[in-house]
Amino acid sequence: MSVKTMQTQEVKELLEKVAGLNQAAGNDRIKTIVHRVMHDVFQIIEDLDITPEEFWSAVYYINDLGKNGEAALLAPGLGMDKYLDIRMDAEDAQAGLAGGTPRTIEGPLYVAGAPLCDGFARMDDGTQAGDIMLLTGVVTDEQGNPLAGATVDVWHADLKGAYSYFDQSQSEYNLRRRIKTDALGRYVAQSIIPSGYGCPPEGSTQALLNQLGRHGQRPAHIHFFISAPGHKHLTTQINLAGDEYTYDDFAFATRDELVVDARPVARSAAGERHGVTGPVT
Ligand code: MBD
Ligand code: FE
């Protein structure tokens, strides 16, 4: 049985007290946000006739989500990261910034402080026998002039779709490097072609996705931060063509301009490091 309480003076006053609107102390921006968020939560409870059982199951879900460290994994699954990108794209368009490699989401698995290399980096530690991948590129400014000394921060998953640091079985900073571009703005990385990522099957994110009838898979992809002094930071990825999930990414990060065909250069053997030692031109 549905009851209407949102417009009552009692609920209005409750919301004001909850958000500290009658308090001199505190932060006005936070007060405004909390007031609006709680107003909208109450409104949803009223509009959808949320039962107390449904409400408390949501509370315990959030508890588990935090315990599992998955809040920043659920966010892209619910399109939040992509939505923020859409907003930044619109902001750029309004500011007349266009062209270049498009942005896409960072995701929750970046680790700062990867080894810094000049021009070339070997990214894998040689313990997994995968298809060898050579990543090459040129960093340019908006006019297309090469940028020397730009930083290309690259990270990607291993053959299991797992990322070092989060996967404690991998060596420190495995498949994570920062590469300084050479005098011609070029960088080269040798690594292994990654596998796609899947949300932990027993985790909170996958549990909700199951309720939505959705999978929690990402296509094989490689993350990039590109930065250079005096230039806007770029967060992007390349998404590998031919993956079952290239155009069906649970995190909505694939963009046509970012899909590339990865051709294996050779097959690596576990425990072996191959003979590429300097920039490949
Ligand atoms: C990932 O590797 C990722 O890039 C994103 C966006 C979400 C989960 C795992
Ligand atoms: Fe990723």
mmCIF file of C-alpha atoms and ligand atoms in Angstrom:
data_model
loop_
_atom_site.group_PDB
_atom_site.id
_atom_site.type_symbol
_atom_site.label_atom_id
_atom_site.label_comp_id
_atom_site.label_asym_id
_atom_site.label_seq_id
_atom_site.Cartn_x
_atom_site.Cartn_y
_atom_site.Cartn_z
ATOM 1 C CA MET A 1 0.000 0.000 0.000
ATOM 2 C CA SER A 2 1.536 3.261 -1.144
ATOM 3 C CA VAL A 3 1.680 6.311 1.140
ATOM 4 C CA LYS A 4 2.819 9.819 0.206
ATOM 5 C CA THR A 5 5.046 11.588 2.733
ATOM 6 C CA MET A 6 7.640 13.476 0.667
ATOM 7 C CA GLN A 7 5.738 16.742 0.576
ATOM 8 C CA THR A 8 4.979 16.784 4.296
ATOM 9 C CA GLN A 9 6.539 19.372 6.580
ATOM 10 C CA GLU A 10 7.815 16.561 8.819
ATOM 11 C CA VAL A 11 9.959 15.028 6.053
ATOM 12 C CA LYS A 12 11.172 18.431 4.784
ATOM 13 C CA GLU A 13 12.371 19.316 8.285
ATOM 14 C CA LEU A 14 13.944 15.892 8.726
ATOM 15 C CA LEU A 15 15.942 16.327 5.505
ATOM 16 C CA GLU A 16 17.148 19.785 6.587
ATOM 17 C CA LYS A 17 18.348 18.434 9.933
ATOM 18 C CA VAL A 18 19.973 15.369 8.301
ATOM 19 C CA ALA A 19 22.022 17.638 6.004
ATOM 20 C CA GLY A 20 22.965 20.022 8.828
ATOM 21 C CA LEU A 21 21.266 22.962 7.099
ATOM 22 C CA ASN A 22 20.447 24.394 10.529
ATOM 23 C CA GLN A 23 24.087 24.128 11.673
ATOM 24 C CA ALA A 24 26.639 26.918 11.330
ATOM 25 C CA ALA A 25 29.552 24.476 11.201
ATOM 26 C CA GLY A 26 30.388 22.155 8.324
ATOM 27 C CA ASN A 27 30.830 22.435 4.564
ATOM 28 C CA ASP A 28 28.072 24.085 2.526
ATOM 29 C CA ARG A 29 28.792 22.128 -0.661
ATOM 30 C CA ILE A 30 28.611 18.811 1.194
ATOM 31 C CA LYS A 31 25.412 19.925 2.909
ATOM 32 C CA THR A 32 23.827 20.778 -0.442
ATOM 33 C CA ILE A 33 24.851 17.441 -1.947
ATOM 34 C CA VAL A 34 23.754 15.332 1.039
ATOM 35 C CA HIS A 35 20.439 17.199 1.214
ATOM 36 C CA ARG A 36 19.760 16.493 -2.457
ATOM 37 C CA VAL A 37 20.959 12.874 -2.341
ATOM 38 C CA MET A 38 18.824 12.027 0.709
ATOM 39 C CA HIS A 39 15.843 13.857 -0.770
ATOM 40 C CA ASP A 40 16.158 11.753 -3.919
ATOM 41 C CA VAL A 41 16.653 8.526 -1.915
ATOM 42 C CA PHE A 42 13.482 9.234 0.054
ATOM 43 C CA GLN A 43 11.705 10.088 -3.190
ATOM 44 C CA ILE A 44 12.782 6.773 -4.743
ATOM 45 C CA ILE A 45 11.526 4.882 -1.680
ATOM 46 C CA GLU A 46 8.189 6.638 -2.058
ATOM 47 C CA ASP A 47 7.902 6.354 -5.854
ATOM 48 C CA LEU A 48 8.964 2.683 -6.037
ATOM 49 C CA ASP A 49 7.317 1.633 -2.774
ATOM 50 C CA ILE A 50 10.642 0.264 -1.531
ATOM 51 C CA THR A 51 9.942 -2.109 1.349
ATOM 52 C CA PRO A 52 12.005 -2.068 4.545
ATOM 53 C CA GLU A 53 13.361 -5.500 3.520
ATOM 54 C CA GLU A 54 14.533 -4.115 0.174
ATOM 55 C CA PHE A 55 16.039 -1.092 1.905
ATOM 56 C CA TRP A 56 18.035 -3.140 4.424
ATOM 57 C CA SER A 57 19.240 -5.562 1.790
ATOM 58 C CA ALA A 58 20.658 -2.533 -0.054
ATOM 59 C CA VAL A 59 22.408 -1.379 3.139
ATOM 60 C CA TYR A 60 23.983 -4.790 3.685
ATOM 61 C CA TYR A 61 24.923 -4.894 -0.013
ATOM 62 C CA ILE A 62 26.881 -1.649 0.402
ATOM 63 C CA ASN A 63 28.591 -3.095 3.482
ATOM 64 C CA ASP A 64 29.706 -6.138 1.489
ATOM 65 C CA LEU A 65 30.730 -3.990 -1.475
ATOM 66 C CA GLY A 66 33.063 -2.031 0.793
ATOM 67 C CA LYS A 67 34.379 -5.151 2.511
ATOM 68 C CA ASN A 68 35.216 -6.587 -0.913
ATOM 69 C CA GLY A 69 36.823 -3.318 -2.022
ATOM 70 C CA GLU A 70 34.537 -3.243 -5.064
ATOM 71 C CA ALA A 71 32.932 0.219 -4.937
ATOM 72 C CA ALA A 72 35.204 1.438 -7.743
ATOM 73 C CA LEU A 73 34.399 -1.702 -9.756
ATOM 74 C CA LEU A 74 30.638 -1.371 -9.441
ATOM 75 C CA ALA A 75 30.875 2.280 -10.553
ATOM 76 C CA PRO A 76 32.004 1.547 -14.146
ATOM 77 C CA GLY A 77 29.576 -1.390 -14.267
ATOM 78 C CA LEU A 78 26.766 1.073 -13.595
ATOM 79 C CA GLY A 79 28.034 3.413 -16.308
ATOM 80 C CA MET A 80 29.231 6.083 -13.900
ATOM 81 C CA ASP A 81 32.790 6.329 -15.265
ATOM 82 C CA LYS A 82 31.487 6.434 -18.840
ATOM 83 C CA TYR A 83 28.960 9.086 -17.878
ATOM 84 C CA LEU A 84 31.717 11.280 -16.418
ATOM 85 C CA ASP A 85 33.659 10.814 -19.691
ATOM 86 C CA ILE A 86 30.620 11.885 -21.711
ATOM 87 C CA ARG A 87 30.505 15.022 -19.576
ATOM 88 C CA MET A 88 34.225 15.738 -20.052
ATOM 89 C CA ASP A 89 33.864 15.189 -23.818
ATOM 90 C CA ALA A 90 31.018 17.702 -23.871
ATOM 91 C CA GLU A 91 33.099 20.168 -21.854
ATOM 92 C CA ASP A 92 35.999 19.774 -24.299
ATOM 93 C CA ALA A 93 33.670 20.267 -27.269
ATOM 94 C CA GLN A 94 32.290 23.430 -25.676
ATOM 95 C CA ALA A 95 35.841 24.710 -25.118
ATOM 96 C CA GLY A 96 36.636 24.047 -28.778
ATOM 97 C CA LEU A 97 39.020 21.196 -27.953
ATOM 98 C CA ALA A 98 38.689 18.473 -30.546
ATOM 99 C CA GLY A 99 40.725 15.832 -32.305
ATOM 100 C CA GLY A 100 43.447 13.534 -31.113
ATOM 101 C CA THR A 101 43.033 10.205 -29.392
ATOM 102 C CA PRO A 102 39.728 10.140 -27.498
ATOM 103 C CA ARG A 103 39.617 9.572 -23.770
ATOM 104 C CA THR A 104 38.116 6.582 -22.099
ATOM 105 C CA ILE A 105 37.787 5.467 -18.503
ATOM 106 C CA GLU A 106 40.671 4.790 -16.110
ATOM 107 C CA GLY A 107 39.112 1.870 -14.276
ATOM 108 C CA PRO A 108 39.962 0.856 -10.713
ATOM 109 C CA LEU A 109 43.252 -0.991 -11.273
ATOM 110 C CA TYR A 110 45.895 1.696 -11.846
ATOM 111 C CA VAL A 111 48.935 1.734 -9.558
ATOM 112 C CA ALA A 112 51.172 4.818 -9.445
ATOM 113 C CA GLY A 113 54.943 4.664 -9.451
ATOM 114 C CA ALA A 114 55.649 2.073 -12.181
ATOM 115 C CA PRO A 115 59.290 1.846 -13.347
ATOM 116 C CA LEU A 116 60.246 4.799 -15.553
ATOM 117 C CA CYS A 117 62.007 3.927 -18.820
ATOM 118 C CA ASP A 118 63.481 5.974 -21.672
ATOM 119 C CA GLY A 119 61.885 5.350 -25.069
ATOM 120 C CA PHE A 120 61.498 1.612 -24.609
ATOM 121 C CA ALA A 121 60.119 -0.665 -21.912
ATOM 122 C CA ARG A 122 59.897 -4.406 -21.508
ATOM 123 C CA MET A 123 56.698 -4.700 -19.479
ATOM 124 C CA ASP A 124 56.310 -8.398 -18.699
ATOM 125 C CA ASP A 125 58.568 -10.233 -16.270
ATOM 126 C CA GLY A 126 59.002 -13.190 -18.602
ATOM 127 C CA THR A 127 57.128 -15.674 -16.391
ATOM 128 C CA GLN A 128 54.110 -16.108 -18.688
ATOM 129 C CA ALA A 129 54.382 -17.596 -22.162
ATOM 130 C CA GLY A 130 52.071 -15.423 -24.237
ATOM 131 C CA ASP A 131 51.953 -13.839 -27.649
ATOM 132 C CA ILE A 132 54.531 -11.070 -27.750
ATOM 133 C CA MET A 133 53.063 -7.628 -28.260
ATOM 134 C CA LEU A 134 54.933 -4.554 -29.429
ATOM 135 C CA LEU A 135 53.185 -1.310 -28.617
ATOM 136 C CA THR A 136 54.512 1.630 -30.605
ATOM 137 C CA GLY A 137 53.259 5.159 -30.883
ATOM 138 C CA VAL A 138 54.017 8.829 -31.155
ATOM 139 C CA VAL A 139 52.796 11.473 -28.710
ATOM 140 C CA THR A 140 51.981 14.754 -30.439
ATOM 141 C CA ASP A 141 50.461 18.096 -29.497
ATOM 142 C CA GLU A 142 47.143 19.314 -30.963
ATOM 143 C CA GLN A 143 48.954 20.518 -34.106
ATOM 144 C CA GLY A 144 50.533 17.123 -34.674
ATOM 145 C CA ASN A 145 54.036 18.113 -33.567
ATOM 146 C CA PRO A 146 55.851 15.254 -31.804
ATOM 147 C CA LEU A 147 56.336 15.772 -28.075
ATOM 148 C CA ALA A 148 59.710 14.650 -26.739
ATOM 149 C CA GLY A 149 59.896 13.714 -23.064
ATOM 150 C CA ALA A 150 56.168 13.047 -22.692
ATOM 151 C CA THR A 151 55.258 10.358 -20.171
ATOM 152 C CA VAL A 152 53.319 7.321 -21.378
ATOM 153 C CA ASP A 153 52.072 5.377 -18.338
ATOM 154 C CA VAL A 154 50.892 1.960 -19.532
ATOM 155 C CA TRP A 155 49.218 -0.859 -17.611
ATOM 156 C CA HIS A 156 47.392 -4.014 -18.590
ATOM 157 C CA ALA A 157 46.289 -7.458 -17.404
ATOM 158 C CA ASP A 158 48.134 -10.763 -17.764
ATOM 159 C CA LEU A 159 47.024 -13.977 -19.488
ATOM 160 C CA LYS A 160 44.533 -14.629 -16.653
ATOM 161 C CA GLY A 161 43.044 -11.149 -17.069
ATOM 162 C CA ALA A 162 44.579 -10.173 -13.707
ATOM 163 C CA TYR A 163 46.537 -7.047 -12.795
ATOM 164 C CA SER A 164 49.743 -7.009 -10.753
ATOM 165 C CA TYR A 165 49.428 -5.588 -7.219
ATOM 166 C CA PHE A 166 45.757 -6.660 -7.050
ATOM 167 C CA ASP A 167 46.930 -10.153 -8.076
ATOM 168 C CA GLN A 168 49.578 -10.822 -5.418
ATOM 169 C CA SER A 169 50.946 -13.773 -7.408
ATOM 170 C CA GLN A 170 52.508 -11.407 -9.965
ATOM 171 C CA SER A 171 55.833 -9.645 -9.501
ATOM 172 C CA GLU A 172 55.861 -5.999 -8.431
ATOM 173 C CA TYR A 173 54.797 -3.670 -11.274
ATOM 174 C CA ASN A 174 54.493 -6.559 -13.720
ATOM 175 C CA LEU A 175 52.816 -5.207 -16.908
ATOM 176 C CA ARG A 176 53.060 -1.633 -15.619
ATOM 177 C CA ARG A 177 55.610 0.868 -16.969
ATOM 178 C CA ARG A 178 56.109 4.571 -17.515
ATOM 179 C CA ILE A 179 57.913 5.378 -20.755
ATOM 180 C CA LYS A 180 59.423 8.756 -21.659
ATOM 181 C CA THR A 181 59.039 9.524 -25.362
ATOM 182 C CA ASP A 182 62.258 9.960 -27.357
ATOM 183 C CA ALA A 183 63.366 13.070 -29.297
ATOM 184 C CA LEU A 184 60.796 12.236 -32.001
ATOM 185 C CA GLY A 185 57.977 11.731 -29.507
ATOM 186 C CA ARG A 186 58.084 7.953 -29.917
ATOM 187 C CA TYR A 187 57.666 5.173 -27.398
ATOM 188 C CA VAL A 188 57.942 1.403 -27.723
ATOM 189 C CA ALA A 189 56.820 -1.257 -25.274
ATOM 190 C CA GLN A 190 57.288 -4.981 -25.478
ATOM 191 C CA SER A 191 54.827 -7.070 -23.521
ATOM 192 C CA ILE A 192 52.457 -10.015 -23.809
ATOM 193 C CA ILE A 193 49.003 -9.662 -25.357
ATOM 194 C CA PRO A 194 46.631 -9.413 -22.381
ATOM 195 C CA SER A 195 43.459 -11.383 -21.810
ATOM 196 C CA GLY A 196 40.133 -9.726 -21.057
ATOM 197 C CA TYR A 197 39.075 -8.936 -17.504
ATOM 198 C CA GLY A 198 36.156 -10.468 -15.643
ATOM 199 C CA CYS A 199 34.630 -9.219 -12.389
ATOM 200 C CA PRO A 200 35.300 -11.573 -9.446
ATOM 201 C CA PRO A 201 32.540 -14.186 -9.957
ATOM 202 C CA GLU A 202 31.679 -14.329 -6.236
ATOM 203 C CA GLY A 203 31.969 -10.572 -5.680
ATOM 204 C CA SER A 204 29.350 -7.916 -4.976
ATOM 205 C CA THR A 205 29.574 -6.349 -8.426
ATOM 206 C CA GLN A 206 28.903 -9.617 -10.238
ATOM 207 C CA ALA A 207 26.067 -10.355 -7.790
ATOM 208 C CA LEU A 208 24.251 -7.185 -8.846
ATOM 209 C CA LEU A 209 25.073 -7.698 -12.530
ATOM 210 C CA ASN A 210 23.485 -11.151 -12.248
ATOM 211 C CA GLN A 211 20.292 -9.529 -10.963
ATOM 212 C CA LEU A 212 20.377 -7.276 -14.041
ATOM 213 C CA GLY A 213 20.918 -10.207 -16.401
ATOM 214 C CA ARG A 214 24.329 -8.781 -17.365
ATOM 215 C CA HIS A 215 27.837 -10.196 -17.625
ATOM 216 C CA GLY A 216 30.875 -8.586 -15.968
ATOM 217 C CA GLN A 217 33.431 -8.974 -18.755
ATOM 218 C CA ARG A 218 35.755 -6.500 -20.421
ATOM 219 C CA PRO A 219 37.530 -7.140 -23.722
ATOM 220 C CA ALA A 220 41.319 -7.410 -23.744
ATOM 221 C CA HIS A 221 42.568 -3.845 -23.374
ATOM 222 C CA ILE A 222 45.589 -1.711 -22.532
ATOM 223 C CA HIS A 223 45.396 1.407 -20.377
ATOM 224 C CA PHE A 224 47.298 4.645 -21.002
ATOM 225 C CA PHE A 225 47.877 7.893 -19.187
ATOM 226 C CA ILE A 226 49.616 10.384 -21.489
ATOM 227 C CA SER A 227 51.073 13.503 -19.931
ATOM 228 C CA ALA A 228 53.460 16.274 -20.868
ATOM 229 C CA PRO A 229 54.218 19.600 -19.179
ATOM 230 C CA GLY A 230 51.850 22.308 -20.361
ATOM 231 C CA HIS A 231 49.442 19.815 -21.901
ATOM 232 C CA LYS A 232 46.155 18.372 -20.748
ATOM 233 C CA HIS A 233 46.401 14.868 -19.272
ATOM 234 C CA LEU A 234 44.874 12.113 -21.407
ATOM 235 C CA THR A 235 43.385 8.939 -19.903
ATOM 236 C CA THR A 236 42.638 6.316 -22.506
ATOM 237 C CA GLN A 237 42.852 2.644 -23.515
ATOM 238 C CA ILE A 238 43.128 0.540 -26.585
ATOM 239 C CA ASN A 239 40.595 -2.235 -26.909
ATOM 240 C CA LEU A 240 41.654 -5.248 -28.910
ATOM 241 C CA ALA A 241 39.658 -6.221 -31.989
ATOM 242 C CA GLY A 242 38.351 -9.743 -32.324
ATOM 243 C CA ASP A 243 37.527 -10.185 -28.644
ATOM 244 C CA GLU A 244 34.061 -11.518 -27.855
ATOM 245 C CA TYR A 245 33.556 -8.445 -25.652
ATOM 246 C CA THR A 246 35.167 -5.736 -27.825
ATOM 247 C CA TYR A 247 31.761 -4.153 -28.414
ATOM 248 C CA ASP A 248 30.085 -5.609 -25.343
ATOM 249 C CA ASP A 249 32.157 -4.187 -22.482
ATOM 250 C CA PHE A 250 30.484 -4.249 -19.058
ATOM 251 C CA ALA A 251 32.243 -0.929 -18.313
ATOM 252 C CA PHE A 252 31.153 0.779 -21.576
ATOM 253 C CA ALA A 253 34.735 1.917 -22.305
ATOM 254 C CA THR A 254 35.148 0.738 -25.912
ATOM 255 C CA ARG A 255 35.191 3.462 -28.565
ATOM 256 C CA ASP A 256 35.504 2.796 -32.297
ATOM 257 C CA GLU A 257 38.638 4.963 -32.577
ATOM 258 C CA LEU A 258 40.327 2.935 -29.828
ATOM 259 C CA VAL A 259 39.846 -0.548 -31.290
ATOM 260 C CA VAL A 260 43.082 -1.959 -32.682
ATOM 261 C CA ASP A 261 43.993 -5.235 -34.282
ATOM 262 C CA ALA A 262 46.740 -6.846 -32.209
ATOM 263 C CA ARG A 263 48.977 -9.085 -34.274
ATOM 264 C CA PRO A 264 51.217 -11.432 -32.274
ATOM 265 C CA VAL A 265 54.857 -10.722 -33.182
ATOM 266 C CA ALA A 266 56.043 -14.096 -31.910
ATOM 267 C CA ARG A 267 55.353 -16.588 -29.183
ATOM 268 C CA SER A 268 57.263 -16.073 -25.949
ATOM 269 C CA ALA A 269 58.471 -18.898 -23.749
ATOM 270 C CA ALA A 270 57.963 -18.742 -19.991
ATOM 271 C CA GLY A 271 61.121 -17.748 -18.183
ATOM 272 C CA GLU A 272 62.722 -16.344 -21.325
ATOM 273 C CA ARG A 273 63.413 -12.754 -22.069
ATOM 274 C CA HIS A 274 63.636 -11.864 -25.704
ATOM 275 C CA GLY A 275 66.223 -9.863 -27.516
ATOM 276 C CA VAL A 276 64.532 -6.525 -27.976
ATOM 277 C CA THR A 277 66.701 -4.070 -26.098
ATOM 278 C CA GLY A 278 66.183 -0.680 -27.676
ATOM 279 C CA PRO A 279 63.647 1.397 -29.567
ATOM 280 C CA VAL A 280 62.253 -0.338 -32.631
ATOM 281 C CA THR A 281 61.815 2.036 -35.553
HETATM 282 C C1 MBD B 1 39.324 -3.228 -15.553
HETATM 283 O O1 MBD B 1 40.508 -3.743 -15.947
HETATM 284 C C2 MBD B 1 38.963 -2.062 -16.085
HETATM 285 O O2 MBD B 1 39.789 -1.523 -16.985
HETATM 286 C C3 MBD B 1 37.761 -1.473 -15.737
HETATM 287 C C4 MBD B 1 37.334 -0.207 -16.370
HETATM 288 C C5 MBD B 1 36.939 -2.070 -14.827
HETATM 289 C C6 MBD B 1 37.326 -3.250 -14.264
HETATM 290 C C7 MBD B 1 38.515 -3.831 -14.623
HETATM 291 FE FE FE B 2 41.585 -2.602 -17.196
#
